[in-house]
Coordinates of C-alpha atoms in Angstrom, one line a residue:
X586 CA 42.1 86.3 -5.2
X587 CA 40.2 89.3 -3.1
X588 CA 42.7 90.4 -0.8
X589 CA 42.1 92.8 2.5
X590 CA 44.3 95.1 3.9
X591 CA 43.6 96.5 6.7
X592 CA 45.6 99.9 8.2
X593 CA 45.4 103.2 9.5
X594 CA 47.3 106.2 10.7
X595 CA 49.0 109.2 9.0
X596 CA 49.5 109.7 5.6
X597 CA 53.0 108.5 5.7
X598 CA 51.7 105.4 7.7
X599 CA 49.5 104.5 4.4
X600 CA 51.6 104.6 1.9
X601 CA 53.8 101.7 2.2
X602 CA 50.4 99.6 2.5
X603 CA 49.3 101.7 -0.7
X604 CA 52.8 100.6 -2.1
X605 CA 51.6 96.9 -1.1
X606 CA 48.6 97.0 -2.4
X607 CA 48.9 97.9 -5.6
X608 CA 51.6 95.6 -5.9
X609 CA 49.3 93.0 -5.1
X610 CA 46.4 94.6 -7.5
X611 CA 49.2 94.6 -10.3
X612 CA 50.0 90.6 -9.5
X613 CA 46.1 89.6 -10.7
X614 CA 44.4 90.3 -7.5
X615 CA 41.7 91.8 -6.4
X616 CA 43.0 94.2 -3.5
X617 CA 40.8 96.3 -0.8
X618 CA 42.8 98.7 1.5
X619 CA 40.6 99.5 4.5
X620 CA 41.9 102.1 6.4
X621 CA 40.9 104.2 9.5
X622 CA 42.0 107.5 8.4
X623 CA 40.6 110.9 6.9
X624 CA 38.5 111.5 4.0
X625 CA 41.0 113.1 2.0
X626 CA 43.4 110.5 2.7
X627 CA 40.5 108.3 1.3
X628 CA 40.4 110.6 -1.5
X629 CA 44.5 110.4 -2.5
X630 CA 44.6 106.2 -2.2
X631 CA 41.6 105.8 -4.2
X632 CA 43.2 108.5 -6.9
X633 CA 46.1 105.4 -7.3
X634 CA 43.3 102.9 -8.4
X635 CA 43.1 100.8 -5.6
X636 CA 39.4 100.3 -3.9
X637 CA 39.8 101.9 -0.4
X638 CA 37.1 102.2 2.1
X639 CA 37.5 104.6 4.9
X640 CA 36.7 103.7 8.4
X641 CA 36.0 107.3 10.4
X642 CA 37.1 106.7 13.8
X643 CA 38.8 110.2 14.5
X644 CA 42.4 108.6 13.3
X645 CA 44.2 111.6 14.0
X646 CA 44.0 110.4 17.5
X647 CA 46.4 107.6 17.0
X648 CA 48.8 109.4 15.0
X649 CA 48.8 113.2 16.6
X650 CA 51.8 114.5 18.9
X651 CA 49.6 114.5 22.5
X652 CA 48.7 110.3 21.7
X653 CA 52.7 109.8 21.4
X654 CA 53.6 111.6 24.4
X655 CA 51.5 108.8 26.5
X656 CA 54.6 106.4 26.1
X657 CA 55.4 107.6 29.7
X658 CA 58.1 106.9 32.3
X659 CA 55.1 105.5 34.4
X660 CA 53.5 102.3 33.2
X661 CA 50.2 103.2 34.7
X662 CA 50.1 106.6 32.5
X663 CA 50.5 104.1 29.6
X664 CA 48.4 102.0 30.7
X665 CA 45.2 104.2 31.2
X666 CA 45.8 106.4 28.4
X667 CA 46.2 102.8 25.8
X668 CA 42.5 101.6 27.7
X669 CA 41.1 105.1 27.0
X670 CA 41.7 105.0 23.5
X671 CA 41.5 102.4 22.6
X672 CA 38.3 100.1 24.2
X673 CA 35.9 102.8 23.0
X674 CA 36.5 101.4 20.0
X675 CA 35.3 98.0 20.5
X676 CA 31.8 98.9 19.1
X677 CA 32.9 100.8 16.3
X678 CA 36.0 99.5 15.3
X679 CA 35.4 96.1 15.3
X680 CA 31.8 95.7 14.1
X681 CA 32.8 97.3 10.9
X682 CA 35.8 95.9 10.8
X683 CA 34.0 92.4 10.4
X684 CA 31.2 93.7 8.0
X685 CA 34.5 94.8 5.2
X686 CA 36.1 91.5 5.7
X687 CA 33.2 89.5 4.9
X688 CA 34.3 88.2 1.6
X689 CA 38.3 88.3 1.6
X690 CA 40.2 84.8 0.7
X691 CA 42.9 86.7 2.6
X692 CA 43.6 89.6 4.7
X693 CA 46.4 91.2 5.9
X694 CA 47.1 93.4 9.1
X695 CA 49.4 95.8 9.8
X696 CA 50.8 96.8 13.0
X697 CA 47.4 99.4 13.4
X698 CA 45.1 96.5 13.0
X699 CA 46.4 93.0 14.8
X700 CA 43.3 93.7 17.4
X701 CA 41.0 92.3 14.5
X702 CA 42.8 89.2 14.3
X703 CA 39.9 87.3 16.0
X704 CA 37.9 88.0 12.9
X705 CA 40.0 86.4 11.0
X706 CA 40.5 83.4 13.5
X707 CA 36.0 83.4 12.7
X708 CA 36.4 83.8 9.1
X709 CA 38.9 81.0 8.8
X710 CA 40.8 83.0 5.8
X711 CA 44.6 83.0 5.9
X712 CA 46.6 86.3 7.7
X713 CA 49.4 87.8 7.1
X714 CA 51.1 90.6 9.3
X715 CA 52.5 93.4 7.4
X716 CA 54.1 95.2 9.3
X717 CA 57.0 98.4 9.3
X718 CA 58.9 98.2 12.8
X719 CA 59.6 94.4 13.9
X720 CA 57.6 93.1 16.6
X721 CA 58.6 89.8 16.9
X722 CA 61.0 89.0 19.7
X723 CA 64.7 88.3 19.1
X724 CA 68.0 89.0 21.3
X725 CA 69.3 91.3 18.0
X726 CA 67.8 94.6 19.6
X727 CA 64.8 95.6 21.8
X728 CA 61.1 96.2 20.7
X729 CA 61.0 99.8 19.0
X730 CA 58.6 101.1 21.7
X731 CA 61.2 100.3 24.4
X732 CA 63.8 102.7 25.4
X733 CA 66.6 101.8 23.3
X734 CA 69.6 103.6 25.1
X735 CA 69.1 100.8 27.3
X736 CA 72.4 98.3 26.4
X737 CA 71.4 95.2 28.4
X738 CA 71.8 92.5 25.9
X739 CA 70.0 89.5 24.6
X740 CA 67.6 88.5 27.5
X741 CA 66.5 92.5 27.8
X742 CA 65.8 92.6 24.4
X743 CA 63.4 89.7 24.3
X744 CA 61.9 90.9 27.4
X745 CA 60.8 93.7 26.0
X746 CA 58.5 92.5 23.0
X747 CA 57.5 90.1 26.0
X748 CA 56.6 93.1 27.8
X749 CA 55.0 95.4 25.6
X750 CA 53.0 92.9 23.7
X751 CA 51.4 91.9 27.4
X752 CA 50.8 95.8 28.6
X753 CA 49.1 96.5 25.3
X754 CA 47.1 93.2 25.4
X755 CA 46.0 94.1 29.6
X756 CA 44.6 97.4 28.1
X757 CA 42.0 95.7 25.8
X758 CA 41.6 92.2 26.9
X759 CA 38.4 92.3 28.5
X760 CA 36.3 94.5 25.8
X761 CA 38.3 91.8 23.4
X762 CA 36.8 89.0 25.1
X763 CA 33.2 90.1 25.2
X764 CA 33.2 90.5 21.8
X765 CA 34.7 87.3 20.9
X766 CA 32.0 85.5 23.3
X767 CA 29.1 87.8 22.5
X768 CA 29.4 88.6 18.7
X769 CA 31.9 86.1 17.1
X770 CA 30.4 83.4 19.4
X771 CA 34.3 82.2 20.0
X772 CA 35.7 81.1 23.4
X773 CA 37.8 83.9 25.6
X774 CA 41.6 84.0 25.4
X775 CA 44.2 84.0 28.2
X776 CA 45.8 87.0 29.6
X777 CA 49.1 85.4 27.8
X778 CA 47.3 84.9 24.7
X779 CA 47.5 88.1 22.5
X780 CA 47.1 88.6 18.9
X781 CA 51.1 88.8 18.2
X782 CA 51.5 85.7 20.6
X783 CA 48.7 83.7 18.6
X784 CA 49.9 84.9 15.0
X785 CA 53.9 83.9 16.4
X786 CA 52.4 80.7 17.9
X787 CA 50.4 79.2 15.1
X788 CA 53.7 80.4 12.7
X789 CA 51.1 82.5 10.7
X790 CA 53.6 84.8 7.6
X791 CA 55.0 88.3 8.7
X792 CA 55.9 90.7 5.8
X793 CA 58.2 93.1 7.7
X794 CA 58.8 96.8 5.1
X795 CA 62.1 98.2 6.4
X796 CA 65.4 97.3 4.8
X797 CA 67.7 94.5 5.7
X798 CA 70.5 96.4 4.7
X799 CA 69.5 98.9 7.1
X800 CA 68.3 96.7 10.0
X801 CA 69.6 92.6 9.6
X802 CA 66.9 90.2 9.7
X803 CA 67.9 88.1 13.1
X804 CA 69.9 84.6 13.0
X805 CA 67.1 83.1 14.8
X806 CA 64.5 84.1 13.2
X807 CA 62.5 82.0 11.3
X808 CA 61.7 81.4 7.7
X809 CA 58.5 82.7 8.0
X810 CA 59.4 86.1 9.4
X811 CA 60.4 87.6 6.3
X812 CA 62.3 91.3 6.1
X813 CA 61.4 92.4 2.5
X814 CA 62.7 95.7 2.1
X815 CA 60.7 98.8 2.1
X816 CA 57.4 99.4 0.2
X817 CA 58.2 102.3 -1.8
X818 CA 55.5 104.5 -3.6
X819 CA 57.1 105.7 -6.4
X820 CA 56.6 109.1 -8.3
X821 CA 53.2 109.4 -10.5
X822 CA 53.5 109.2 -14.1
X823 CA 51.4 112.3 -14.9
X824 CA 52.4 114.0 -11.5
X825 CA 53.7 117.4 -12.3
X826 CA 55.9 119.4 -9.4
X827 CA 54.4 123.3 -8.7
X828 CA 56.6 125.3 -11.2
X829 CA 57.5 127.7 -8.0
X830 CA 59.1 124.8 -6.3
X831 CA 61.5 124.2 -9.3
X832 CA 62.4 127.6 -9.4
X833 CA 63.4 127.5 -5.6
X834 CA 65.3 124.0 -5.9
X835 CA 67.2 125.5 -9.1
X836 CA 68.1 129.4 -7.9
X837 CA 70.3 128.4 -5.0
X838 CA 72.4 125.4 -3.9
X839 CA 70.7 122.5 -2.4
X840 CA 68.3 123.3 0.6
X841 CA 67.7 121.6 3.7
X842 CA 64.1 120.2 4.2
X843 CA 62.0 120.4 7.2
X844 CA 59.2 118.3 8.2
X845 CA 56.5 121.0 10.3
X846 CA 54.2 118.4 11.3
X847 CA 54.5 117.7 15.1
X848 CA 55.9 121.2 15.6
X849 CA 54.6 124.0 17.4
X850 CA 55.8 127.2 16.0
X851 CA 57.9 127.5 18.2
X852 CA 59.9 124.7 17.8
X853 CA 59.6 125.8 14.0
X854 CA 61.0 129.4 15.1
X855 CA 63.9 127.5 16.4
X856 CA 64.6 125.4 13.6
X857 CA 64.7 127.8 10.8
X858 CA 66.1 129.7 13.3
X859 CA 69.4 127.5 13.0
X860 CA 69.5 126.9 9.7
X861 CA 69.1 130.6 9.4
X862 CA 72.8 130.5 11.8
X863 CA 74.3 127.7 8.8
X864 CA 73.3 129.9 6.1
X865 CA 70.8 126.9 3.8
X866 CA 68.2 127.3 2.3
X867 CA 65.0 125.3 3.2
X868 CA 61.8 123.7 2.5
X869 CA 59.6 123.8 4.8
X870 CA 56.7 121.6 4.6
X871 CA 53.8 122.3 6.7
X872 CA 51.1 120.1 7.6
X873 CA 48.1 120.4 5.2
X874 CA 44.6 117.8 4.5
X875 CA 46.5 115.7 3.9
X876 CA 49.6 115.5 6.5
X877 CA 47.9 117.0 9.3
X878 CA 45.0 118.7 10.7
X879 CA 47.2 122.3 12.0
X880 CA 48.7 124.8 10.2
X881 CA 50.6 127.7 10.5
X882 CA 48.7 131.1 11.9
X883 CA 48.7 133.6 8.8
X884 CA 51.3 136.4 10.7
X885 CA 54.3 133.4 11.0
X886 CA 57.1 135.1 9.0
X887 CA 59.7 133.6 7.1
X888 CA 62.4 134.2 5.1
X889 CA 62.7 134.4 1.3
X890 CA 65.1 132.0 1.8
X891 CA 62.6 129.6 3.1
X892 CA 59.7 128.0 0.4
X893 CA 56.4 127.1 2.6
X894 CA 55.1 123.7 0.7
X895 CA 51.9 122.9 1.6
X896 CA 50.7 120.0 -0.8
X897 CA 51.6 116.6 -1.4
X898 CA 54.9 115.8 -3.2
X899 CA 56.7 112.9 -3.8
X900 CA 59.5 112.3 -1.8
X901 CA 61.1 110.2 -4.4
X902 CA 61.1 113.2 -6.1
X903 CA 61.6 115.7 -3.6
X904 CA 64.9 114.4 -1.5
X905 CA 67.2 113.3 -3.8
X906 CA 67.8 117.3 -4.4
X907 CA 68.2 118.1 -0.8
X908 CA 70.7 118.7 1.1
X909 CA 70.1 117.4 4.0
X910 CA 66.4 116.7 6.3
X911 CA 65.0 117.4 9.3
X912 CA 62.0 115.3 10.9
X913 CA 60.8 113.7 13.6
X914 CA 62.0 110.3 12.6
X915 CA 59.1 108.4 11.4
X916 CA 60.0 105.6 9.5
X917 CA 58.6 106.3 5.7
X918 CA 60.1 109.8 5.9
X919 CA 63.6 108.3 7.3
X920 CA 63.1 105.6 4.3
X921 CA 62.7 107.6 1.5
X922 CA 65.7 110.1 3.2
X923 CA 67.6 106.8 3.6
X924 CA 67.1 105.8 -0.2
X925 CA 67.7 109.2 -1.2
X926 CA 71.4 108.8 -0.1
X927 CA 71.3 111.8 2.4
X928 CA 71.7 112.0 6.1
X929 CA 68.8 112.9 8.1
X930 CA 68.7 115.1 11.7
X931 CA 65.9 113.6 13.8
X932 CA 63.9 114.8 16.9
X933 CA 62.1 111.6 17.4
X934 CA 58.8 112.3 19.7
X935 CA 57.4 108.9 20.4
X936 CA 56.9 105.2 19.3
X937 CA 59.5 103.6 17.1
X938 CA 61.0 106.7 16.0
X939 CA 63.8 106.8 18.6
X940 CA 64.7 103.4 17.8
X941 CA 65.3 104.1 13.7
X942 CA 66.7 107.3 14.4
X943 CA 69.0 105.8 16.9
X944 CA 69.5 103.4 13.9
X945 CA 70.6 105.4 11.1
X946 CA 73.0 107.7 13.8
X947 CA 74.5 104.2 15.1
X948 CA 75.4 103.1 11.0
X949 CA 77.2 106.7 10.9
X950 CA 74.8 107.6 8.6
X951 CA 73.1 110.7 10.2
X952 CA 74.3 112.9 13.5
X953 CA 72.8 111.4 16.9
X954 CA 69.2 112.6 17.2
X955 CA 68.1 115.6 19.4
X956 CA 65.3 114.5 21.7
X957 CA 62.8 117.6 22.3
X958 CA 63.7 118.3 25.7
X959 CA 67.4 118.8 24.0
X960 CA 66.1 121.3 21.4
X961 CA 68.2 124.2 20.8
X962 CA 69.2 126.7 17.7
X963 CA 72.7 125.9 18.5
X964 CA 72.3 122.3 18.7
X965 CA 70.6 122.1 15.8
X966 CA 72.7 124.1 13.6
X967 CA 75.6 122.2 14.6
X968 CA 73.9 118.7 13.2
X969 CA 72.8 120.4 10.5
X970 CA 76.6 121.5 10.0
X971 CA 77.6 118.2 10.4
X972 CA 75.2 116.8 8.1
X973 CA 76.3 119.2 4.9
X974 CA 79.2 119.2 5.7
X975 CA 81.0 115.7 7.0
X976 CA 81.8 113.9 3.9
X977 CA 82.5 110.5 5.3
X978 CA 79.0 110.8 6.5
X979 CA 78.0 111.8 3.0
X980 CA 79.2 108.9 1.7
X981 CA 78.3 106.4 4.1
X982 CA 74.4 107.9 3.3
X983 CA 74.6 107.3 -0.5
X984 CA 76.5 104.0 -0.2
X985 CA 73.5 102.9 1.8
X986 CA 70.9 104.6 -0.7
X987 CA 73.0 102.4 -3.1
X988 CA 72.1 99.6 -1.5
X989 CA 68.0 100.0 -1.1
X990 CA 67.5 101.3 -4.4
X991 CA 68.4 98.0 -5.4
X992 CA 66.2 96.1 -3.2
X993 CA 62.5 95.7 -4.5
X994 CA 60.6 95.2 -1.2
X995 CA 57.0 95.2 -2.9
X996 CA 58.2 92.2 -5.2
X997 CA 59.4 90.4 -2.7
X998 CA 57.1 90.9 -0.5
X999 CA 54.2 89.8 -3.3
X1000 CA 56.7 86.1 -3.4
X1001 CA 56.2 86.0 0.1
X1002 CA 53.1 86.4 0.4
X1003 CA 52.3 83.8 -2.8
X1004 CA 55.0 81.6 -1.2
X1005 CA 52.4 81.0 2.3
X1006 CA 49.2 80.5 0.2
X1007 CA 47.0 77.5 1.3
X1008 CA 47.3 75.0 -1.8
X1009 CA 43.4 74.9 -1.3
X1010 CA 43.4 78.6 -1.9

């Protein structure tokens, strides 16, 4: 079966689909991953054998810091910013879009991508939604996007995937609807009528990728929302780590890692400023072609109890030898920290960050995370502290990495998805 998936965003937004994909590829299927990302992002998916075909619409836009800080207090801020964004792209994004699909007995969309649906509703080829945070509405726990130190119960929750999904839907209906009239020749769709309302209405398969362990699936949700585990990519056969890093991971005890993308360098002078107060070592990885555009200015000093890691290395690799991490909460990182049976410190910056690193804190298995406005050395240092050091918390993390190592979301994902095939198919 030719199979399209169809993502975007950062490097660590990819790789679960990559994880998916290949899966799929490795089931008898032909598999396409279509992705609006960077070229060398391109480059590192197609280096896995899968078939991957790079749509260059300036992605960094829709995974960059600025983008992340439009989740405003003040709906109309959102609002704007999303319609800015985001109908530009009704030309580009979509006309291609179409042109890759052609062909595909299914496709499959991930949370980056639900705004192509109405191809899929012309091709007449069955959809899945693959997606990482859960967007379909229960009374469990509110949307990711919303604020989650809200405690209102059941009805808030709902509300909010209520909410959001309509907001989002506002921003683009219109240039949505021309298209569908204009190009697809289909008939316009009600302000209600959204791409996640449709594919919830017509009870179309969602593969959700986070772990049930971690997050429950909800008591009222149906059969065909389906929480798989996570999409894991594991560590390369032939991959070989840079003999420097070995030495640094072997000379010393176990260091603390430190995601630099999203970071000025000020923020970074902070952090390494309090581990610097703990007395760990660190990894500090910075962002490169492949996890971000910036980089740090040549004159930035550090330590020689700091390593600077500027390529690509498997986290499956990587964390399991760390002491502890410190990120901004995205959810493969947290994953792959989660697996890895160590607790994480997060300064979540936008989207569903807060709500997984609100997540993890709330299971006791990480300290409470420090927004950006809370930043400090000494607040840092002290979660950092109580990271290495808090043994119940130690081994509350690795009882929990116990748990989704044995879990096999890709597999089951792969009999979910076989499980909704068309007989016709």
């Amino acid at each position: 079966m030719r199979i399209t998936i169809v993502t975007g965003g950062s490097l660590g937004d990819l790789q679960p689909y990559l994880a998916l994909g290949l899966g799929l590829q490795q089931a008898g299927h032909v598999v396409k991953l279509v992705v609006f990302t960077n070229q060398a992002r391109q480059e590192f998916i197609s280096r896995w054998g899968l078939e991957c075909v790079c749509m260059d619409l300036h992605a960094e836009e829709f995974s960059t810091e600025p983008f992340w800080k439009w989740f405003h207090p003040n709906p109309f801020y959102i609002f704007n910013n999303i319609r800015s964004v985001l109908q530009p792209l009704e030309d580009s994004y979509l006309f291609k879009l179409l042109d890759l699909c052609q062909g595909a007995e299914a496709i499959i969309l991930s949370q980056f991508s639900l705004l192509g649906y109405d191809i899929i509703e012309k091709l007449g080829v069955p959809c899945y939604a693959a997606c990482i945070p859960p967007i379909s509405p229960t009374g469990a726990f509110p949307n990711p996007a919303a604020p989650i130190e809200l405690r209102l119960g059941g009805i808030y929750n709902r509300l909010t995937y209520f909410l959001f999904d309509r907001f989002l839907w506002r921003s683009v209906r219109q240039p949505i609807n021309r298209w569908r009239q204009e190009v697809l020749k289909l008939t316009p769709t009600a302000w209600w009528l959204s791409p996640v309302h449709r594919l919830h209405q017509q009870k179309l398969p969602f593969l959700y990728g986070y772990s049930p362990s971690l997050l429950p699936k909800p008591s009222e949700w149906p059969d065909w929302l389906h929480v798989t585990g996570y999409w894991f990519m594991d560590c390369p056969e032939n991959w070989q780590p840079p003999v420097d890093l070995v030495d640094f991971i072997a000379i010393g005890s176990p260091p603390v890692y430190v995601a630099g993308r999203g970071l000025t360098e000020e923020e970074l002078k902070l952090v390494l400023s309090a581990i610097a107060q703990t007395g760990q070592r660190c990894i500090l990885q910075v962002p490169g072609e492949l996890t971000g555009e910036n980089s740090l200015s040549e004159d930035f000093d550090l330590s020689d109890k700091v390593f600077k890691l500027s390529e690509w290395v498997p986290f499956d690799w990587l964390f399991p030898q760390m002491a502890a991490l410190v990120h901004h909460g995205g959810a493969g990182t947290l994953a792959y920290g989660v697996r890895s049976g160590i607790p994480s410190i997060t300064i979540p910056s936008g989207d569903d960050r807060f709500f997984w690193a609100h997540r993890v804190a709330e299971l006791g298995l990480s300290p409470k995370p420090i927004l950006p406005h809370q930043l400090s050395t000494k607040r840092l240092a002290d979660a950092i502290r109580l990271a290495t050091n808090d043994k119940s918390m130690q081994a509350r993390a690795e009882a929990m990495g116990r748990k989704i190592q044995a879990e096999n979301g890709v597999v089951r994902a792969i009999e979910a998805f076989h499980r909704h095939l068309p007989n016709k198919v």
